[in-house]
GROMACS .gro file of C-alpha atoms in nm:
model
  319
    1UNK     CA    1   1.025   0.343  -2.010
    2UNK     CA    2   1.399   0.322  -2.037
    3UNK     CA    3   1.438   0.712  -2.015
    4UNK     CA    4   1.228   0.637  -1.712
    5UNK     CA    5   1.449   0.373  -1.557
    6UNK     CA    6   1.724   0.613  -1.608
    7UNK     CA    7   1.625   0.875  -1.429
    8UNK     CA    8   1.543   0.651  -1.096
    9UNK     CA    9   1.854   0.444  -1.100
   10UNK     CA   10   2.004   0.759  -0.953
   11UNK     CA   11   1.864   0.610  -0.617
   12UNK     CA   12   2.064   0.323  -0.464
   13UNK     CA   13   1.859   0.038  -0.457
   14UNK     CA   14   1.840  -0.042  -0.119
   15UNK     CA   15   1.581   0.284  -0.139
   16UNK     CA   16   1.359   0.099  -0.391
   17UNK     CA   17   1.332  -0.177  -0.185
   18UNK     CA   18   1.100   0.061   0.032
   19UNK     CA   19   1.174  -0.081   0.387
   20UNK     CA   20   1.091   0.069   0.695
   21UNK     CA   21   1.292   0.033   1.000
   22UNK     CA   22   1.125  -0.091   1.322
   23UNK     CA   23   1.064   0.228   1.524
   24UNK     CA   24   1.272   0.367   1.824
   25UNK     CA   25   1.232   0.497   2.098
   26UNK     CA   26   1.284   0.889   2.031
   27UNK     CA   27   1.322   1.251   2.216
   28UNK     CA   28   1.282   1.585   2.217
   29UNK     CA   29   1.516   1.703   2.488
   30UNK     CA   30   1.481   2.081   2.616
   31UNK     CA   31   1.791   2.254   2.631
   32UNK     CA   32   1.709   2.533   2.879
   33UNK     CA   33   1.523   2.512   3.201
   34UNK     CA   34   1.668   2.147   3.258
   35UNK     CA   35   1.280   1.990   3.164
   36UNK     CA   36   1.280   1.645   3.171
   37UNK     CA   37   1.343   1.504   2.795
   38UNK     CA   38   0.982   1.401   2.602
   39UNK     CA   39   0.969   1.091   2.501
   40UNK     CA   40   0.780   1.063   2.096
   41UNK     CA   41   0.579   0.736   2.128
   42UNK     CA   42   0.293   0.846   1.970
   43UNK     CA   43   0.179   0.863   1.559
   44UNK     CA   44   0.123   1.249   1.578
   45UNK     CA   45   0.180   1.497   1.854
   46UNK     CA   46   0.100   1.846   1.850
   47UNK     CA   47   0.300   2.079   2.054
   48UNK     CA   48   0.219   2.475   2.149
   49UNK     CA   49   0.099   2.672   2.402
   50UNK     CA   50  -0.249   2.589   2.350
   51UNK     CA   51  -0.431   2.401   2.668
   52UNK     CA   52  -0.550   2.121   2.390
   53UNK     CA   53  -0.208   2.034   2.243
   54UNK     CA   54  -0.021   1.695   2.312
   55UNK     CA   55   0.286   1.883   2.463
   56UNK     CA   56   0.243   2.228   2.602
   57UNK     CA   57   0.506   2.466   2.582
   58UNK     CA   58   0.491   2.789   2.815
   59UNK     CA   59   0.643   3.055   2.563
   60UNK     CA   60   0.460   3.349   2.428
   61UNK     CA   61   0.626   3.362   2.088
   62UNK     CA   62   0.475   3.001   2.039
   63UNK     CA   63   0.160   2.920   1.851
   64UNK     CA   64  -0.148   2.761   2.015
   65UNK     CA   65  -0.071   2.519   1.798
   66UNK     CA   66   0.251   2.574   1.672
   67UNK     CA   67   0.399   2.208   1.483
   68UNK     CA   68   0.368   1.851   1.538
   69UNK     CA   69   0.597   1.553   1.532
   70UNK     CA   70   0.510   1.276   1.327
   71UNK     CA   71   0.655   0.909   1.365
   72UNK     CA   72   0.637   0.700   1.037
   73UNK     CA   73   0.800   0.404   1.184
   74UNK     CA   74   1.160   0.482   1.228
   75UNK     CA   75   1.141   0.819   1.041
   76UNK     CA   76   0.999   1.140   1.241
   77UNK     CA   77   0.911   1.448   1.095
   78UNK     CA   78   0.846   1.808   1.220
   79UNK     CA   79   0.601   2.000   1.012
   80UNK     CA   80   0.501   2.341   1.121
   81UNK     CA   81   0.112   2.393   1.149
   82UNK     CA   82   0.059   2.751   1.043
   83UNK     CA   83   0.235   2.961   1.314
   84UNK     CA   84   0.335   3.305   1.332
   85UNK     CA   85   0.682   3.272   1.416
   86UNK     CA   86   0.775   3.011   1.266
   87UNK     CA   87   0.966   2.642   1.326
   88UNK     CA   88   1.293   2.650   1.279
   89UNK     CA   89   1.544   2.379   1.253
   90UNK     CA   90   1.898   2.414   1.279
   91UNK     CA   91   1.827   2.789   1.288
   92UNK     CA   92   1.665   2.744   0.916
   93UNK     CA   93   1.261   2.828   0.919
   94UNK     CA   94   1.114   2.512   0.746
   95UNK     CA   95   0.758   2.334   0.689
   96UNK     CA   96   0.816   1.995   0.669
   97UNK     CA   97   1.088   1.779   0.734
   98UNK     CA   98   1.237   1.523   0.840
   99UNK     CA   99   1.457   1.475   1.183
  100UNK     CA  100   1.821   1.339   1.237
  101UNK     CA  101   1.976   1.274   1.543
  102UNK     CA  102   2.078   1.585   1.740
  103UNK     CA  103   1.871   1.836   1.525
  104UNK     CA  104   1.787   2.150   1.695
  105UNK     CA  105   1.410   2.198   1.674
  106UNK     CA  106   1.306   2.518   1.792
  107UNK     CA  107   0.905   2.587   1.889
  108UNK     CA  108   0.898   2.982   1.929
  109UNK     CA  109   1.208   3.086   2.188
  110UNK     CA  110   1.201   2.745   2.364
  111UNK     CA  111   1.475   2.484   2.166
  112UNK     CA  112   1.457   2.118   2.183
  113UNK     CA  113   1.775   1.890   2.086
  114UNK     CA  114   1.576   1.527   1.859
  115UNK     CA  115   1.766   1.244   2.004
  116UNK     CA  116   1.730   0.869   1.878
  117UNK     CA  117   1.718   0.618   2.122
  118UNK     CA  118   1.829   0.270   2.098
  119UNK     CA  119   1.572   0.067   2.215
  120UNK     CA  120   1.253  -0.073   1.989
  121UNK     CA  121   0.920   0.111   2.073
  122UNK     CA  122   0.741  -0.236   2.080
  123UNK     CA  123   0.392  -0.041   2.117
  124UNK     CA  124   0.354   0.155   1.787
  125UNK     CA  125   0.243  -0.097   1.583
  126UNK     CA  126  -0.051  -0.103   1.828
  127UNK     CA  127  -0.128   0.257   1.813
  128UNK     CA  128  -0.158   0.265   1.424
  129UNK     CA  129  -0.561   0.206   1.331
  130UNK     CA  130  -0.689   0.359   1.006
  131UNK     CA  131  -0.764   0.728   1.207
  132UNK     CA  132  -0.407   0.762   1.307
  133UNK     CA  133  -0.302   0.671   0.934
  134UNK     CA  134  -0.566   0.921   0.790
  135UNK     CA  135  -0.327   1.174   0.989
  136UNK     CA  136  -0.069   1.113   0.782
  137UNK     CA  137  -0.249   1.196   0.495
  138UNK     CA  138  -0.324   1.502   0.588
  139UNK     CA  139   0.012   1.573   0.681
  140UNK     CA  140   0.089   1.477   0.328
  141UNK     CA  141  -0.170   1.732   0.225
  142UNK     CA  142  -0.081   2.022   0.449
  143UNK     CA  143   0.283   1.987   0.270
  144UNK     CA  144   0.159   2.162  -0.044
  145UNK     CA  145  -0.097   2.477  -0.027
  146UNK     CA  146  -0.164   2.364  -0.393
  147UNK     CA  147  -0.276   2.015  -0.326
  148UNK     CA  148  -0.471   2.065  -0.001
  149UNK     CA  149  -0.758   1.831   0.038
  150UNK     CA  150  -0.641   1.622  -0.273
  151UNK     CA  151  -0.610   1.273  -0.080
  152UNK     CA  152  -0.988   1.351   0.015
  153UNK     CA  153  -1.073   1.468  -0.298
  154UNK     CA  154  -0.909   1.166  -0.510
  155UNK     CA  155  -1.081   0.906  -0.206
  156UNK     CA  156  -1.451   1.036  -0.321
  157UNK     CA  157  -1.382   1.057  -0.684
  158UNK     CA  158  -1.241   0.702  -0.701
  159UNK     CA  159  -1.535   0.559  -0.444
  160UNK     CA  160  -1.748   0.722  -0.750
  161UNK     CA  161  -1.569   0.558  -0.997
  162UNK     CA  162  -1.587   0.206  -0.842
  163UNK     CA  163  -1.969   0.255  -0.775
  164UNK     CA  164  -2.010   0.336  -1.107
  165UNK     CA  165  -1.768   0.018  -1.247
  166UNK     CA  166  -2.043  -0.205  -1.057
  167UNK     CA  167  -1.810  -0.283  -0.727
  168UNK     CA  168  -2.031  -0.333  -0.389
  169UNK     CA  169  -2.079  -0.060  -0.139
  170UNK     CA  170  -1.808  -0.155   0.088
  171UNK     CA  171  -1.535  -0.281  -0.194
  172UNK     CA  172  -1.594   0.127  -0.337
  173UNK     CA  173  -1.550   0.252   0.022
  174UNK     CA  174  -1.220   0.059   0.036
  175UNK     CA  175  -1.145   0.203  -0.339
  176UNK     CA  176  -1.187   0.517  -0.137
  177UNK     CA  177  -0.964   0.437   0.161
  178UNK     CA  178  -0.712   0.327  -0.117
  179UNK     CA  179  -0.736   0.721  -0.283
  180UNK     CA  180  -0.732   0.867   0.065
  181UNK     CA  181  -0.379   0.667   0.127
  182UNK     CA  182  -0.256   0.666  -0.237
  183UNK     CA  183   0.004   0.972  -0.185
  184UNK     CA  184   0.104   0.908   0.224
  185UNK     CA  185   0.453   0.792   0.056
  186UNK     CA  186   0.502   1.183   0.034
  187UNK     CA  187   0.582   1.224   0.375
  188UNK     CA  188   0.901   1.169   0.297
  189UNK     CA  189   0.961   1.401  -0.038
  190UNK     CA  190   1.113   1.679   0.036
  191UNK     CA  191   0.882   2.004   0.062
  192UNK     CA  192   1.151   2.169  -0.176
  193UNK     CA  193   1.098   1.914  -0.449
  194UNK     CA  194   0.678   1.898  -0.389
  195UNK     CA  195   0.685   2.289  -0.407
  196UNK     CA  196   0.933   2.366  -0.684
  197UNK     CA  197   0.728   2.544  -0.968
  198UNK     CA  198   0.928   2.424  -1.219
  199UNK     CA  199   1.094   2.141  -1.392
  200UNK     CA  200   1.204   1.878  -1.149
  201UNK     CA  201   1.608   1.755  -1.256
  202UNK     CA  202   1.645   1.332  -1.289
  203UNK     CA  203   1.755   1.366  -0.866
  204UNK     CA  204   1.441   1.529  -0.770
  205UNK     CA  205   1.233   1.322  -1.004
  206UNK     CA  206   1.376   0.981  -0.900
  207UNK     CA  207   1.275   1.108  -0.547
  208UNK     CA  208   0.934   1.151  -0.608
  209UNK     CA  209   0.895   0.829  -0.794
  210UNK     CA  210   1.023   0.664  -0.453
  211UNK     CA  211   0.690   0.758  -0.330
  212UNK     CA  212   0.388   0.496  -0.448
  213UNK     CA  213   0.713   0.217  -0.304
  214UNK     CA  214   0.712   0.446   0.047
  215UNK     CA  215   0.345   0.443   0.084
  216UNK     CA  216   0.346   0.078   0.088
  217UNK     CA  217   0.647   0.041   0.292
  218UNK     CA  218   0.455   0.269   0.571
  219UNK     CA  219   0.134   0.026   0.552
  220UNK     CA  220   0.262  -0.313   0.498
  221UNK     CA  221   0.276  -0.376   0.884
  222UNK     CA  222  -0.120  -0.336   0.914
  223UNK     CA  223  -0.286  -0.599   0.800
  224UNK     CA  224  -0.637  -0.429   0.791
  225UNK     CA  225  -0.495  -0.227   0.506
  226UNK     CA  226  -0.330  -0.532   0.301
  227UNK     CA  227  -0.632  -0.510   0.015
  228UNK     CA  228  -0.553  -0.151  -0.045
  229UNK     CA  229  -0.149  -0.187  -0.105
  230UNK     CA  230  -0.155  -0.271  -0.458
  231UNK     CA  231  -0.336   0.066  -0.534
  232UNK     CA  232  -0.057   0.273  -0.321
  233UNK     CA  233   0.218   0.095  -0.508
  234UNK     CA  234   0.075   0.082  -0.877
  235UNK     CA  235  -0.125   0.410  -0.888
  236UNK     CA  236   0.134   0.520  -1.105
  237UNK     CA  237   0.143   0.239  -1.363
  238UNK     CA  238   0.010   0.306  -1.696
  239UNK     CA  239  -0.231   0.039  -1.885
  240UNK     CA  240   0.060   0.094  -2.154
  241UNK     CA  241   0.351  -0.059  -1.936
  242UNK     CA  242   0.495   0.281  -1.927
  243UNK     CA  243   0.484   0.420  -1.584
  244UNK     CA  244   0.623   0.331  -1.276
  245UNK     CA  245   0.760   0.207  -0.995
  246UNK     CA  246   0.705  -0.149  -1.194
  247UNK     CA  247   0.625  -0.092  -1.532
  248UNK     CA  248   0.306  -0.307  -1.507
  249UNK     CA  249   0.087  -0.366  -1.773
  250UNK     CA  250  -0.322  -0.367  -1.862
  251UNK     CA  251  -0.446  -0.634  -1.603
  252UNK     CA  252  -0.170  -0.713  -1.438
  253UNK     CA  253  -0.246  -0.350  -1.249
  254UNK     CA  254  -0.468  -0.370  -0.968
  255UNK     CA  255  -0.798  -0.259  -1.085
  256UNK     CA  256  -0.807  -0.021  -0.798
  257UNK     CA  257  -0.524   0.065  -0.897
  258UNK     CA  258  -0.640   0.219  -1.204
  259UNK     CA  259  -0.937   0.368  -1.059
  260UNK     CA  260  -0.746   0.595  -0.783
  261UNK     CA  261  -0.498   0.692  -1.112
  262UNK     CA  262  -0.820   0.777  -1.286
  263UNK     CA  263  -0.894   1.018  -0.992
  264UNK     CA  264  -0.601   1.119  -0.921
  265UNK     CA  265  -0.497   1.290  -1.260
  266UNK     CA  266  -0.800   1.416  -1.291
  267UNK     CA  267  -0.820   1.605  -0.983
  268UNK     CA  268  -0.399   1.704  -1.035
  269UNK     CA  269  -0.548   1.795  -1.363
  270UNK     CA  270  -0.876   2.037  -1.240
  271UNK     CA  271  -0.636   2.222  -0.998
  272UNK     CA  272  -0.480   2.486  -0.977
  273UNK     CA  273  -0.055   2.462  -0.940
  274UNK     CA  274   0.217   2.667  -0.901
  275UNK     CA  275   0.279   2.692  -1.277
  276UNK     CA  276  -0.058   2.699  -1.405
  277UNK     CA  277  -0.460   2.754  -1.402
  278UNK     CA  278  -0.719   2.460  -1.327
  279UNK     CA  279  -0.734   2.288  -1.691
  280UNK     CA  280  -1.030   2.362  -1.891
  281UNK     CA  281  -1.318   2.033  -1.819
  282UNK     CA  282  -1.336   1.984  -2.205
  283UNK     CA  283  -0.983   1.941  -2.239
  284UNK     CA  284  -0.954   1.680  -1.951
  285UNK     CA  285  -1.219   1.511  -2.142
  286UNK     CA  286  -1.089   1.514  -2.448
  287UNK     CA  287  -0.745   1.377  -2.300
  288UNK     CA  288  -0.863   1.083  -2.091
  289UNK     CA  289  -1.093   0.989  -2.425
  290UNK     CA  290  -0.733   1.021  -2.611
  291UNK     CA  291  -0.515   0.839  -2.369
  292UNK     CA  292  -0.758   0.538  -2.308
  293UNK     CA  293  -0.588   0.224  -2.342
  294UNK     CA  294  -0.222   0.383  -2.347
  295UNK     CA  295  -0.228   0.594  -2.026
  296UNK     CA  296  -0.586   0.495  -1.867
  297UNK     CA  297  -0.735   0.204  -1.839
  298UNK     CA  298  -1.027   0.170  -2.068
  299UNK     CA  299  -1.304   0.116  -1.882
  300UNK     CA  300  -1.226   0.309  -1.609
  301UNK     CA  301  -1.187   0.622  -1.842
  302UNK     CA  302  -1.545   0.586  -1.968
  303UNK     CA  303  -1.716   0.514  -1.611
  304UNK     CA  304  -1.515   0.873  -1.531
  305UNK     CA  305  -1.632   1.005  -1.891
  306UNK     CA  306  -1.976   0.941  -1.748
  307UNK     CA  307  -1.932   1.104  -1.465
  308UNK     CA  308  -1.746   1.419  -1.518
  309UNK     CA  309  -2.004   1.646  -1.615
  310UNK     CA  310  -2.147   1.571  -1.229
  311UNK     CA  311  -1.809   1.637  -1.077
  312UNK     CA  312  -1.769   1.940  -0.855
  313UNK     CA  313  -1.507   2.163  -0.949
  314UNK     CA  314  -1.191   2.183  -0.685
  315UNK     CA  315  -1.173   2.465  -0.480
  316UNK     CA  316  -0.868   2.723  -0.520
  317UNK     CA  317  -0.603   2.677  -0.345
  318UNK     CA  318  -0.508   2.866  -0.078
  319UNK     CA  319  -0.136   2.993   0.049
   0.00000   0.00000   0.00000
């Protein structure tokens, strides 16, 4: 645990504390053709040349659906969707990142210049319902070919597990909803540090650790989602005390909480990653049955014991 702290202290604290600035008003402002500047007040637009995109762009070298611009509160994002020339920003081809005022976003030929406003976009809060927020999950997803469809994956595996732990119908789908949200702190993890096939260095670890304290940050304005916070925040503890971003202990983690980390290794563990092959099924078993009680919590690791042999095995992953 203290080699742990270590390593995260490298963040200031002010990033523990996992705010979220109120969001403002935000543009993409064309830089030839003297369009008028377009304005980001929504969760997730799409932009391309398709006619079913949020923003169209008239440019041949562009996509049908070329990228989309997330808003995460006072953070946006540009994360290409698959096109065939790419999105660049600041002349550098990238997936996923995130925006800074007067970035040079560029869809195809046509260039945009990301401007932040200064006035509060009063409305988003309004926007956000539990579809939007799915979104950006799969944004999360779509950051890493290797852990496509995980969120989902993890959300029907823990629903399982909570059915199986004796939890009603509709406190297993929220178990679920809590696995389909347990990662959306990602967003914001560079796709250099998701992607990198090897070791990660104390900088790039402390930055993914930021991530279960993100997640919550991004839902704590929505009260329909208040029941499944503690399972975004502690799905990293450890029933030992030794995992993070809290070091919490046995009960004092949110029994969803340790369901979704159930699910959650396990699936990490069945797939296939940059660095290695989908783990054998008898050795995940005969891990979780070694680490209940120091990693797992007990009784979750033998409702998941019991259910493993039914489990469907992940698919590969594609580029």
């Amino acid at each position: 645990m203290d080699a742990l702290r270590r390593k995260t202290e490298i963040l200031p604290a002010s990033e523990w504390r996992g705010m979220m600035e109120p969001k403002r008003t935000a543009y993409l402002v064309p830089q030839a053709g003297g369009g008028d500047p377009l304005l980001l007040d929504s969760l997730h637009l799409v932009i391309g040349r398709g006619d079913d995109v949020g923003y169209r762009i008239r440019d041949r070298k562009a996509s049908r659906h070329h990228a989309c611009v997330l808003a995460v509160h006072n953070r946006y994002y540009v994360q290409d969707l698959g096109s065939t020339n790419g999105t660049l920003l600041n002349g550098d081809r990238v997936t996923s990142e995130r925006l800074a005022h007067g970035d040079l976003v560029q869809f195809g030929s046509t260039v945009f210049r990301f401007e932040m406003g200064a006035d509060r976009d009063a409305d988003y809060l309004k926007k956000l319902d539990l579809h939007s927020v799915m979104s950006l999950a799969e944004a999360v997803d779509r950051k890493d070919a290797y852990t496509h469809s995980h969120s989902d994956a993890v959300a029907r595996i823990a629903q399982r597990l909570a059915s199986e732990l004796g939890f009603s119908a509709e406190a297993a789908e929220r178990v679920g909803i809590a696995g389909r949200l347990h990662d959306i702190g990602k967003i914001g993890v560079p796709d250099a540090v998701l992607r990198k096939p090897g070791r990660l260095d104390d900088a790039e670890f402390a930055l993914v650790c930021k991530h279960p304290i993100d997640g919550e940050a991004i839902l704590a304005p929505l009260e329909f989602l208040a029941d499944v916070l503690p399972a975004v925040r502690q799905h990293h503890e450890r029933f030992d005390g030794r995992g993070y971003p809290d070091g919490l202990a046995g009960q004092a983690i949110a029994v969803e909480a340790r369901i979704v980390q159930v699910a959650d290794t396990y699936h990490a563990m069945a797939s296939r990653r940059p660095y290695r092959n989908p783990l054998a099924r008898e050795f995940i078993r005969q891990d979780f049955a070694k680490n209940a009680g120091t990693q797992f919590d007990p009784e979750a690791t033998r409702a998941f014991l019991h259910l493993l042999p039914s489990l469907s095995e992940p698919p590969a992953a594609t580029a």
